[in-house]
Amino acid sequence: MSGNASRSWVDGANEPHGFGVTHLPYGAYRQAERGWLCVRIGDYLLNLADCVAGGLLNDLAAEVREACSGESLNALLGKGPAAWAALRARLGELLGETANGQLRQQVAECLQPMSGADLVLPVEIGDYTDFYASLHHAQRVGEIFRPDNPLLPNYKHVPIGYHGRASSIVVSGSAITRPWGQSRPAEGESVPGFGPSTALDYEAELAFLVGTGNALGEPVPVDQARGCIFGVALLNDWSARDIQAWEYQPLGPFLGKNFATSLSPWVTPLAALEPFRVPAAIRGAGDPAPLPYLLSAADQTGGGLDIRISVSLSTGASRAAGMAPMEISSSSTRDLYWTVAQMVAHHTSNGCNLRAGDTLATGTVSGPARATAGCLMELTRNGTEPLELANGERRLWLEDGDEVLLTGMCVMDGVAVVRIGSCSGRIGAAAPARR
């Protein structure tokens, strides 16, 4: 962080919790009937509007100060990388250990404990696109349904995605109601069933939040695509596999996906992840090279991110016994087949315009081993092989009362740990039957 210390004067901010001064994720919370933008430092929230009112951001452009006083990040996202960098540098000065006593006193008046804060989605999401960027996930799912031809012929040529439902994206911690829907006719029947999903699943994903976007009709070159992205957050794209299996042909995901998607309230700026950049995943022998509009030497060298995503599950029984959430899998975004720059370049290649606040997700993040699978469909082979939990329970699919927790960590020798804001959701019973 240019010009800033890597340690903070804020009490507890230098503990190895991953929310130190080199991270500074953005969020929002509700208080006094309105939303407030904030930055997390340790276990405290720094209210950005209070910083503006106290003159602490006077060196920044007026439009940046105005954006910091808003209720969502959208205005700030639209200001672009130079504005993001200037704000981040100033926040580092305010919170770094080199700040003098008078400055610390001023900043302290803008801090409040995070405990009890009513965190909300920090962005207004206009559009949501979910990709299918994990080769290992695509391969494993394909082996279940098409063992002789797991990967469709387009997969290694084009980043596959679908347009999701922005209106049903909810902040982490929101209750998830088991959805109703149609499913395949029972054996010997010709009429599909209609009822609560019996094959409810999670999908561990990483979301990328668009900043500046692009004008309609103007594709974003792959070399410029990274500059369109402001930051990342953990995302759980809940999936009703029985509904999805019946409806997905011929047009793809619909009601089996759009009943709820959980998003972390914390957005980690890409600038905080620079130390954790890695090369794009190595393509296998015989794999086709990306087409020229998807190929960049710089992106191949450093377009990947090494974020370890862990999935934990708690059940009604495990919570009653006082058990901590039980980890059931762990994977890394470094294994994704497509980089975010390739996703942006492809998304805009037909002239589609991305706007500030739009959310792009990776799709399920899975690694090469089955234990690194990012969803139950893979872990249980589509509900045919039960998953053994640490407390002796078994799961084929999620049951009412189950709570899924996604956590993310970036760890590298000699670099302060960055913990991506967690994402959780607990399954509630389906709504009563309606005719």
Short mmCIF file of C-alpha atoms in Angstrom, two decimals:
data_model
loop_
_atom_site.label_atom_id
_atom_site.label_comp_id
_atom_site.label_asym_id
_atom_site.label_seq_id
_atom_site.Cartn_x
_atom_site.Cartn_y
_atom_site.Cartn_z
CA MET A 1 0.00 0.00 0.00
CA SER A 2 1.91 3.00 -1.31
CA GLY A 3 2.82 5.54 1.34
CA ASN A 4 1.06 3.66 4.13
CA ALA A 5 2.20 1.45 6.98
CA SER A 6 1.32 -2.22 6.91
CA ARG A 7 0.21 -2.01 10.55
CA SER A 8 -2.62 -0.03 12.13
CA TRP A 9 -2.99 1.95 15.33
CA VAL A 10 -6.59 0.74 15.75
CA ASP A 11 -6.99 -1.59 18.73
CA GLY A 12 -6.86 -5.24 17.66
CA ALA A 13 -6.45 -4.45 13.97
CA ASN A 14 -3.05 -6.15 13.76
CA GLU A 15 -4.30 -9.51 15.00
CA PRO A 16 -3.98 -12.30 12.37
CA HIS A 17 -7.69 -12.15 11.55
CA GLY A 18 -7.16 -10.95 7.99
CA PHE A 19 -8.84 -7.54 8.32
CA GLY A 20 -5.81 -5.33 8.78
CA VAL A 21 -4.79 -2.12 7.08
CA THR A 22 -3.57 -3.96 3.95
CA HIS A 23 -7.11 -5.27 3.36
CA LEU A 24 -9.76 -2.58 4.11
CA PRO A 25 -12.86 -4.16 2.56
CA TYR A 26 -15.86 -1.95 1.81
CA GLY A 27 -19.34 -2.57 3.20
CA ALA A 28 -22.56 -0.86 4.21
CA TYR A 29 -24.82 -0.91 7.26
CA ARG A 30 -28.18 0.53 8.26
CA GLN A 31 -28.55 2.91 11.16
CA ALA A 32 -30.96 5.74 11.91
CA GLU A 33 -33.23 4.80 8.99
CA ARG A 34 -30.56 5.02 6.29
CA GLY A 35 -27.57 3.20 4.88
CA TRP A 36 -23.96 4.16 5.53
CA LEU A 37 -20.86 3.16 3.62
CA CYS A 38 -17.97 1.90 5.69
CA VAL A 39 -14.58 0.22 5.63
CA ARG A 40 -13.71 -2.61 7.99
CA ILE A 41 -10.56 -2.40 10.08
CA GLY A 42 -10.22 -5.24 12.58
CA ASP A 43 -13.49 -5.42 14.49
CA TYR A 44 -14.43 -1.81 13.78
CA LEU A 45 -16.32 0.02 11.05
CA LEU A 46 -15.02 3.31 9.70
CA ASN A 47 -18.01 5.41 8.59
CA LEU A 48 -17.02 7.09 5.32
CA ALA A 49 -19.69 9.81 5.51
CA ASP A 50 -18.38 10.80 8.94
CA CYS A 51 -14.88 10.98 7.47
CA VAL A 52 -16.17 13.37 4.81
CA ALA A 53 -18.05 15.50 7.35
CA GLY A 54 -14.95 15.66 9.56
CA GLY A 55 -12.76 16.89 6.71
CA LEU A 56 -10.61 13.76 6.71
CA LEU A 57 -11.05 13.22 2.95
CA ASN A 58 -10.63 16.84 1.86
CA ASP A 59 -7.63 16.00 -0.34
CA LEU A 60 -9.82 13.83 -2.54
CA ALA A 61 -11.94 15.04 -5.46
CA ALA A 62 -15.37 16.42 -4.54
CA GLU A 63 -17.09 13.68 -6.54
CA VAL A 64 -15.25 10.99 -4.56
CA ARG A 65 -16.25 12.61 -1.27
CA GLU A 66 -19.85 12.77 -2.48
CA ALA A 67 -19.75 9.09 -3.42
CA CYS A 68 -18.46 8.20 0.05
CA SER A 69 -21.48 9.92 1.58
CA GLY A 70 -23.96 7.77 -0.35
CA GLU A 71 -25.82 4.65 0.75
CA SER A 72 -24.32 2.25 -1.81
CA LEU A 73 -20.94 1.80 -3.48
CA ASN A 74 -22.29 2.30 -7.00
CA ALA A 75 -21.26 5.94 -7.36
CA LEU A 76 -17.76 5.20 -6.12
CA LEU A 77 -17.45 2.17 -8.41
CA GLY A 78 -18.23 4.36 -11.38
CA LYS A 79 -15.37 6.78 -10.62
CA GLY A 80 -12.74 4.37 -11.85
CA PRO A 81 -9.35 3.01 -10.76
CA ALA A 82 -7.65 6.36 -10.13
CA ALA A 83 -10.36 7.41 -7.67
CA TRP A 84 -10.34 3.98 -5.99
CA ALA A 85 -6.57 4.16 -5.55
CA ALA A 86 -6.67 7.70 -4.15
CA LEU A 87 -9.33 6.78 -1.58
CA ARG A 88 -7.53 3.58 -0.59
CA ALA A 89 -4.26 5.47 -0.13
CA ARG A 90 -5.95 8.07 2.08
CA LEU A 91 -7.67 5.40 4.18
CA GLY A 92 -4.27 3.78 4.69
CA GLU A 93 -2.89 7.10 5.95
CA LEU A 94 -5.80 7.53 8.36
CA LEU A 95 -5.62 4.00 9.77
CA GLY A 96 -1.90 3.19 9.45
CA GLU A 97 0.35 3.31 12.51
CA THR A 98 2.22 6.36 11.17
CA ALA A 99 -0.85 8.59 11.71
CA ASN A 100 -0.15 11.24 14.37
CA GLY A 101 -2.07 11.57 17.62
CA GLN A 102 -4.38 14.38 16.49
CA LEU A 103 -5.30 12.51 13.31
CA ARG A 104 -5.95 9.34 15.28
CA GLN A 105 -8.31 11.22 17.56
CA GLN A 106 -10.26 12.57 14.58
CA VAL A 107 -10.49 9.14 12.97
CA ALA A 108 -11.52 7.48 16.23
CA GLU A 109 -14.67 9.63 16.22
CA CYS A 110 -15.65 7.94 12.91
CA LEU A 111 -15.11 4.39 14.21
CA GLN A 112 -17.68 2.15 15.83
CA PRO A 113 -17.63 -1.50 16.91
CA MET A 114 -18.75 -3.92 14.23
CA SER A 115 -20.63 -6.14 16.69
CA GLY A 116 -24.36 -5.67 16.32
CA ALA A 117 -24.11 -3.66 13.10
CA ASP A 118 -26.96 -4.27 10.65
CA LEU A 119 -24.90 -5.12 7.56
CA VAL A 120 -26.64 -4.82 4.19
CA LEU A 121 -25.70 -5.35 0.56
CA PRO A 122 -23.18 -2.60 -0.23
CA VAL A 123 -24.14 -2.33 -3.91
CA GLU A 124 -27.27 -1.96 -5.99
CA ILE A 125 -26.93 -4.86 -8.42
CA GLY A 126 -28.48 -4.16 -11.79
CA ASP A 127 -27.40 -7.38 -13.50
CA TYR A 128 -25.93 -10.69 -12.42
CA THR A 129 -24.09 -13.18 -14.62
CA ASP A 130 -22.98 -16.58 -13.37
CA PHE A 131 -20.17 -18.31 -15.23
CA TYR A 132 -19.07 -21.95 -15.34
CA ALA A 133 -15.35 -21.26 -15.02
CA SER A 134 -14.19 -24.39 -13.17
CA LEU A 135 -13.12 -27.16 -15.52
CA HIS A 136 -13.02 -29.60 -12.60
CA HIS A 137 -16.64 -28.81 -11.69
CA ALA A 138 -17.79 -29.07 -15.30
CA GLN A 139 -15.89 -32.33 -15.78
CA ARG A 140 -17.21 -33.94 -12.59
CA VAL A 141 -20.82 -32.93 -13.22
CA GLY A 142 -20.50 -34.08 -16.83
CA GLU A 143 -19.25 -37.47 -15.68
CA ILE A 144 -22.46 -37.91 -13.67
CA PHE A 145 -24.81 -37.18 -16.57
CA ARG A 146 -22.67 -37.95 -19.65
CA PRO A 147 -19.97 -40.44 -18.57
CA ASP A 148 -18.92 -41.07 -22.15
CA ASN A 149 -18.72 -37.36 -23.04
CA PRO A 150 -18.39 -35.28 -19.85
CA LEU A 151 -17.39 -31.98 -21.47
CA LEU A 152 -19.44 -30.44 -24.24
CA PRO A 153 -17.33 -29.42 -27.24
CA ASN A 154 -17.56 -25.67 -26.58
CA TYR A 155 -16.32 -25.67 -22.98
CA LYS A 156 -12.59 -25.15 -23.63
CA HIS A 157 -13.24 -22.51 -26.26
CA VAL A 158 -15.70 -20.15 -24.59
CA PRO A 159 -16.40 -18.97 -21.02
CA ILE A 160 -19.90 -20.36 -20.45
CA GLY A 161 -22.35 -18.27 -18.42
CA TYR A 162 -26.01 -17.50 -17.88
CA HIS A 163 -27.94 -14.40 -16.88
CA GLY A 164 -29.04 -14.77 -13.25
CA ARG A 165 -31.64 -12.93 -11.21
CA ALA A 166 -30.31 -9.77 -9.49
CA SER A 167 -33.51 -9.16 -7.50
CA SER A 168 -33.08 -12.35 -5.44
CA ILE A 169 -29.49 -11.69 -4.38
CA VAL A 170 -29.56 -11.34 -0.59
CA VAL A 171 -26.97 -10.36 1.98
CA SER A 172 -25.15 -13.08 3.91
CA GLY A 173 -27.11 -14.26 6.93
CA SER A 174 -30.50 -13.93 5.25
CA ALA A 175 -32.83 -16.89 5.67
CA ILE A 176 -33.19 -19.12 2.60
CA THR A 177 -36.69 -20.51 2.07
CA ARG A 178 -36.82 -23.94 0.46
CA PRO A 179 -38.31 -23.34 -3.02
CA TRP A 180 -41.26 -25.02 -4.68
CA GLY A 181 -41.05 -26.18 -8.27
CA GLN A 182 -41.71 -28.79 -10.92
CA SER A 183 -39.60 -31.93 -11.04
CA ARG A 184 -39.36 -34.92 -13.35
CA PRO A 185 -42.37 -37.24 -13.46
CA ALA A 186 -42.01 -40.16 -11.09
CA GLU A 187 -41.19 -43.53 -12.67
CA GLY A 188 -44.21 -44.78 -14.54
CA GLU A 189 -45.90 -41.36 -14.44
CA SER A 190 -46.35 -38.83 -17.22
CA VAL A 191 -47.18 -35.74 -15.14
CA PRO A 192 -44.36 -33.84 -13.41
CA GLY A 193 -44.42 -33.35 -9.68
CA PHE A 194 -44.85 -29.97 -8.02
CA GLY A 195 -43.69 -29.39 -4.47
CA PRO A 196 -40.81 -28.27 -2.25
CA SER A 197 -37.38 -29.12 -3.63
CA THR A 198 -35.91 -32.31 -2.22
CA ALA A 199 -32.47 -31.77 -3.77
CA LEU A 200 -31.35 -28.41 -2.41
CA ASP A 201 -27.69 -27.59 -2.91
CA TYR A 202 -25.16 -24.80 -2.42
CA GLU A 203 -22.49 -23.56 -4.82
CA ALA A 204 -19.30 -22.00 -3.45
CA GLU A 205 -18.33 -19.14 -5.75
CA LEU A 206 -16.36 -15.91 -6.00
CA ALA A 207 -18.14 -12.79 -7.23
CA PHE A 208 -16.48 -9.92 -9.08
CA LEU A 209 -18.10 -6.49 -8.80
CA VAL A 210 -17.94 -4.31 -11.91
CA GLY A 211 -16.67 -0.77 -11.51
CA THR A 212 -16.49 1.44 -14.58
CA GLY A 213 -18.09 -0.92 -17.10
CA ASN A 214 -18.32 -0.12 -20.80
CA ALA A 215 -20.58 1.63 -23.26
CA LEU A 216 -23.14 -0.37 -25.23
CA GLY A 217 -21.56 -1.65 -28.43
CA GLU A 218 -17.96 -1.24 -27.20
CA PRO A 219 -16.27 -4.54 -26.23
CA VAL A 220 -13.60 -4.48 -23.51
CA PRO A 221 -10.22 -5.85 -24.69
CA VAL A 222 -8.87 -8.61 -22.49
CA ASP A 223 -5.83 -6.47 -21.60
CA GLN A 224 -8.14 -3.78 -20.18
CA ALA A 225 -10.72 -6.05 -18.59
CA ARG A 226 -9.10 -6.25 -15.15
CA GLY A 227 -9.46 -2.47 -14.81
CA CYS A 228 -13.23 -2.82 -15.03
CA ILE A 229 -13.40 -4.83 -11.80
CA PHE A 230 -13.50 -3.08 -8.42
CA GLY A 231 -13.36 -6.03 -6.06
CA VAL A 232 -14.47 -9.50 -5.02
CA ALA A 233 -16.88 -11.10 -2.55
CA LEU A 234 -17.91 -14.63 -1.65
CA LEU A 235 -21.17 -15.80 -3.21
CA ASN A 236 -23.41 -18.85 -2.74
CA ASP A 237 -25.63 -19.58 -5.73
CA TRP A 238 -28.23 -21.84 -4.09
CA SER A 239 -29.52 -24.50 -6.47
CA ALA A 240 -32.57 -26.77 -6.46
CA ARG A 241 -31.15 -29.66 -8.46
CA ASP A 242 -34.44 -31.49 -8.96
CA ILE A 243 -36.12 -28.37 -10.36
CA GLN A 244 -33.04 -27.56 -12.42
CA ALA A 245 -32.85 -31.05 -13.94
CA TRP A 246 -36.42 -30.84 -15.25
CA GLU A 247 -36.39 -27.31 -16.59
CA TYR A 248 -32.88 -26.63 -17.92
CA GLN A 249 -33.49 -27.92 -21.45
CA PRO A 250 -33.60 -26.19 -23.86
CA LEU A 251 -32.79 -22.76 -22.40
CA GLY A 252 -30.77 -23.44 -19.25
CA PRO A 253 -31.08 -22.40 -15.59
CA PHE A 254 -34.29 -20.69 -14.44
CA LEU A 255 -36.36 -21.31 -11.29
CA GLY A 256 -33.93 -23.89 -9.95
CA LYS A 257 -31.42 -21.06 -9.49
CA ASN A 258 -33.16 -17.72 -9.09
CA PHE A 259 -34.99 -18.22 -5.77
CA ALA A 260 -31.96 -16.95 -3.78
CA THR A 261 -28.28 -16.11 -4.10
CA SER A 262 -26.32 -15.11 -0.99
CA LEU A 263 -23.55 -12.49 -1.17
CA SER A 264 -21.06 -11.43 1.47
CA PRO A 265 -21.55 -7.88 2.80
CA TRP A 266 -17.82 -7.20 2.39
CA VAL A 267 -16.18 -6.28 -0.92
CA THR A 268 -12.43 -6.83 -1.00
CA PRO A 269 -10.82 -4.36 -3.42
CA LEU A 270 -8.67 -5.97 -6.10
CA ALA A 271 -5.83 -3.75 -4.93
CA ALA A 272 -5.69 -5.73 -1.68
CA LEU A 273 -5.22 -8.96 -3.64
CA GLU A 274 -2.23 -7.95 -5.78
CA PRO A 275 0.20 -10.07 -3.70
CA PHE A 276 -1.99 -13.12 -4.30
CA ARG A 277 -2.04 -12.97 -8.08
CA VAL A 278 -0.94 -16.17 -9.80
CA PRO A 279 -0.65 -17.34 -13.41
CA ALA A 280 -3.76 -18.49 -15.20
CA ALA A 281 -4.37 -22.21 -14.84
CA ILE A 282 -2.16 -24.30 -17.11
CA ARG A 283 -4.16 -25.85 -19.93
CA GLY A 284 -3.84 -29.55 -20.51
CA ALA A 285 -1.92 -31.10 -23.36
CA GLY A 286 -4.10 -30.94 -26.43
CA ASP A 287 -6.34 -28.19 -25.07
CA PRO A 288 -7.05 -25.44 -27.62
CA ALA A 289 -5.42 -22.06 -27.14
CA PRO A 290 -7.93 -19.30 -26.32
CA LEU A 291 -9.05 -17.31 -29.34
CA PRO A 292 -7.09 -14.05 -29.79
CA TYR A 293 -9.76 -11.86 -28.13
CA LEU A 294 -9.39 -13.99 -24.98
CA LEU A 295 -5.60 -14.26 -24.98
CA SER A 296 -3.22 -11.85 -23.28
CA ALA A 297 0.33 -12.55 -22.18
CA ALA A 298 -0.10 -10.36 -19.09
CA ASP A 299 -3.33 -12.12 -18.15
CA GLN A 300 -1.75 -15.53 -18.59
CA THR A 301 1.14 -14.45 -16.37
CA GLY A 302 -0.87 -12.93 -13.52
CA GLY A 303 -4.58 -13.13 -14.23
CA GLY A 304 -5.40 -15.75 -11.61
CA LEU A 305 -6.03 -15.31 -7.89
CA ASP A 306 -5.09 -17.71 -5.09
CA ILE A 307 -8.09 -17.51 -2.76
CA ARG A 308 -8.81 -20.60 -0.66
CA ILE A 309 -12.57 -21.05 -0.29
CA SER A 310 -13.77 -23.35 2.45
CA VAL A 311 -17.31 -24.69 2.88
CA SER A 312 -18.60 -25.54 6.34
CA LEU A 313 -21.96 -26.94 7.38
CA SER A 314 -23.83 -26.75 10.67
CA THR A 315 -27.02 -28.67 11.34
CA GLY A 316 -29.71 -28.33 13.98
CA ALA A 317 -28.17 -31.28 15.82
CA SER A 318 -24.59 -29.98 15.63
CA ARG A 319 -25.58 -26.54 16.90
CA ALA A 320 -27.57 -28.09 19.75
CA ALA A 321 -24.43 -30.01 20.71
CA GLY A 322 -22.38 -26.80 20.70
CA MET A 323 -20.27 -27.88 17.74
CA ALA A 324 -18.52 -25.41 15.47
CA PRO A 325 -19.45 -25.52 11.77
CA MET A 326 -18.00 -28.67 10.16
CA GLU A 327 -15.73 -28.12 7.16
CA ILE A 328 -16.81 -30.33 4.28
CA SER A 329 -14.62 -29.12 1.41
CA SER A 330 -11.98 -26.61 0.39
CA SER A 331 -10.86 -25.38 -3.02
CA SER A 332 -8.93 -22.50 -4.59
CA THR A 333 -9.74 -20.00 -7.30
CA ARG A 334 -6.27 -20.58 -8.74
CA ASP A 335 -7.66 -23.74 -10.36
CA LEU A 336 -10.29 -21.91 -12.44
CA TYR A 337 -9.99 -22.57 -16.17
CA TRP A 338 -10.97 -19.01 -17.13
CA THR A 339 -9.67 -15.75 -15.61
CA VAL A 340 -11.91 -12.82 -14.71
CA ALA A 341 -10.36 -10.80 -17.55
CA GLN A 342 -11.40 -13.51 -20.01
CA MET A 343 -14.91 -13.54 -18.54
CA VAL A 344 -15.23 -9.76 -18.93
CA ALA A 345 -13.75 -9.79 -22.44
CA HIS A 346 -16.14 -12.51 -23.53
CA HIS A 347 -19.16 -10.98 -21.78
CA THR A 348 -18.62 -7.72 -23.66
CA SER A 349 -17.39 -9.22 -26.94
CA ASN A 350 -20.81 -8.79 -28.56
CA GLY A 351 -21.08 -5.20 -27.32
CA CYS A 352 -22.99 -6.03 -24.12
CA ASN A 353 -22.60 -3.17 -21.66
CA LEU A 354 -21.57 -3.79 -18.06
CA ARG A 355 -22.51 -1.18 -15.46
CA ALA A 356 -21.22 -0.18 -12.04
CA GLY A 357 -22.48 -2.68 -9.49
CA ASP A 358 -23.07 -5.52 -11.95
CA THR A 359 -21.96 -8.81 -10.46
CA LEU A 360 -20.11 -11.59 -12.28
CA ALA A 361 -19.62 -14.91 -10.50
CA THR A 362 -17.21 -17.73 -11.27
CA GLY A 363 -19.66 -20.58 -10.93
CA THR A 364 -18.85 -23.40 -8.52
CA VAL A 365 -15.16 -23.34 -7.55
CA SER A 366 -13.90 -26.94 -7.47
CA GLY A 367 -10.44 -28.44 -7.51
CA PRO A 368 -9.11 -31.61 -9.13
CA ALA A 369 -9.84 -33.92 -6.16
CA ARG A 370 -13.38 -34.82 -5.17
CA ALA A 371 -12.70 -33.49 -1.65
CA THR A 372 -12.21 -30.06 -3.22
CA ALA A 373 -15.67 -30.06 -4.82
CA GLY A 374 -17.66 -26.88 -4.27
CA CYS A 375 -21.18 -28.33 -4.12
CA LEU A 376 -23.09 -31.36 -2.85
CA MET A 377 -23.90 -32.54 -6.36
CA GLU A 378 -20.22 -33.39 -6.76
CA LEU A 379 -19.58 -34.54 -3.19
CA THR A 380 -22.54 -36.97 -3.21
CA ARG A 381 -22.53 -37.81 -6.91
CA ASN A 382 -25.94 -36.28 -7.47
CA GLY A 383 -27.40 -37.60 -4.25
CA THR A 384 -26.34 -41.24 -4.64
CA GLU A 385 -23.43 -41.41 -2.15
CA PRO A 386 -24.08 -39.86 1.29
CA LEU A 387 -21.65 -37.33 2.71
CA GLU A 388 -20.49 -38.35 6.19
CA LEU A 389 -20.40 -35.38 8.60
CA ALA A 390 -18.06 -35.07 11.56
CA ASN A 391 -20.92 -35.52 14.04
CA GLY A 392 -22.09 -38.79 12.49
CA GLU A 393 -24.94 -37.32 10.45
CA ARG A 394 -25.24 -37.91 6.71
CA ARG A 395 -26.33 -35.66 3.90
CA LEU A 396 -27.33 -36.24 0.28
CA TRP A 397 -28.82 -32.74 -0.02
CA LEU A 398 -29.43 -29.85 2.37
CA GLU A 399 -32.12 -30.30 5.00
CA ASP A 400 -34.20 -27.65 6.77
CA GLY A 401 -32.12 -26.02 9.49
CA ASP A 402 -28.80 -26.66 7.73
CA GLU A 403 -26.56 -23.61 7.53
CA VAL A 404 -23.81 -23.27 4.93
CA LEU A 405 -20.83 -21.02 5.66
CA LEU A 406 -18.32 -19.93 3.02
CA THR A 407 -15.00 -18.47 4.13
CA GLY A 408 -12.06 -17.27 2.07
CA MET A 409 -8.38 -16.85 2.89
CA CYS A 410 -5.36 -15.51 1.06
CA VAL A 411 -2.09 -16.66 2.61
CA MET A 412 1.47 -16.12 1.40
CA ASP A 413 4.82 -16.09 3.18
CA GLY A 414 5.88 -12.57 4.13
CA VAL A 415 2.49 -11.02 3.33
CA ALA A 416 -0.28 -10.11 5.76
CA VAL A 417 -3.18 -12.57 5.61
CA VAL A 418 -6.33 -11.35 3.87
CA ARG A 419 -9.61 -12.96 4.90
CA ILE A 420 -12.42 -12.53 2.40
CA GLY A 421 -15.69 -11.61 4.14
CA SER A 422 -17.72 -14.72 4.93
CA CYS A 423 -21.06 -15.68 3.37
CA SER A 424 -23.71 -17.75 5.14
CA GLY A 425 -27.33 -18.81 4.84
CA ARG A 426 -29.64 -21.15 6.74
CA ILE A 427 -32.32 -23.24 5.06
CA GLY A 428 -35.86 -22.66 6.23
CA ALA A 429 -38.93 -24.78 5.56
CA ALA A 430 -40.84 -24.33 2.32
CA ALA A 431 -43.82 -21.98 2.34
CA PRO A 432 -47.24 -23.62 2.85
CA ALA A 433 -48.85 -25.15 -0.21
CA ARG A 434 -50.78 -22.78 -2.47
CA ARG A 435 -53.12 -23.52 -5.33
#
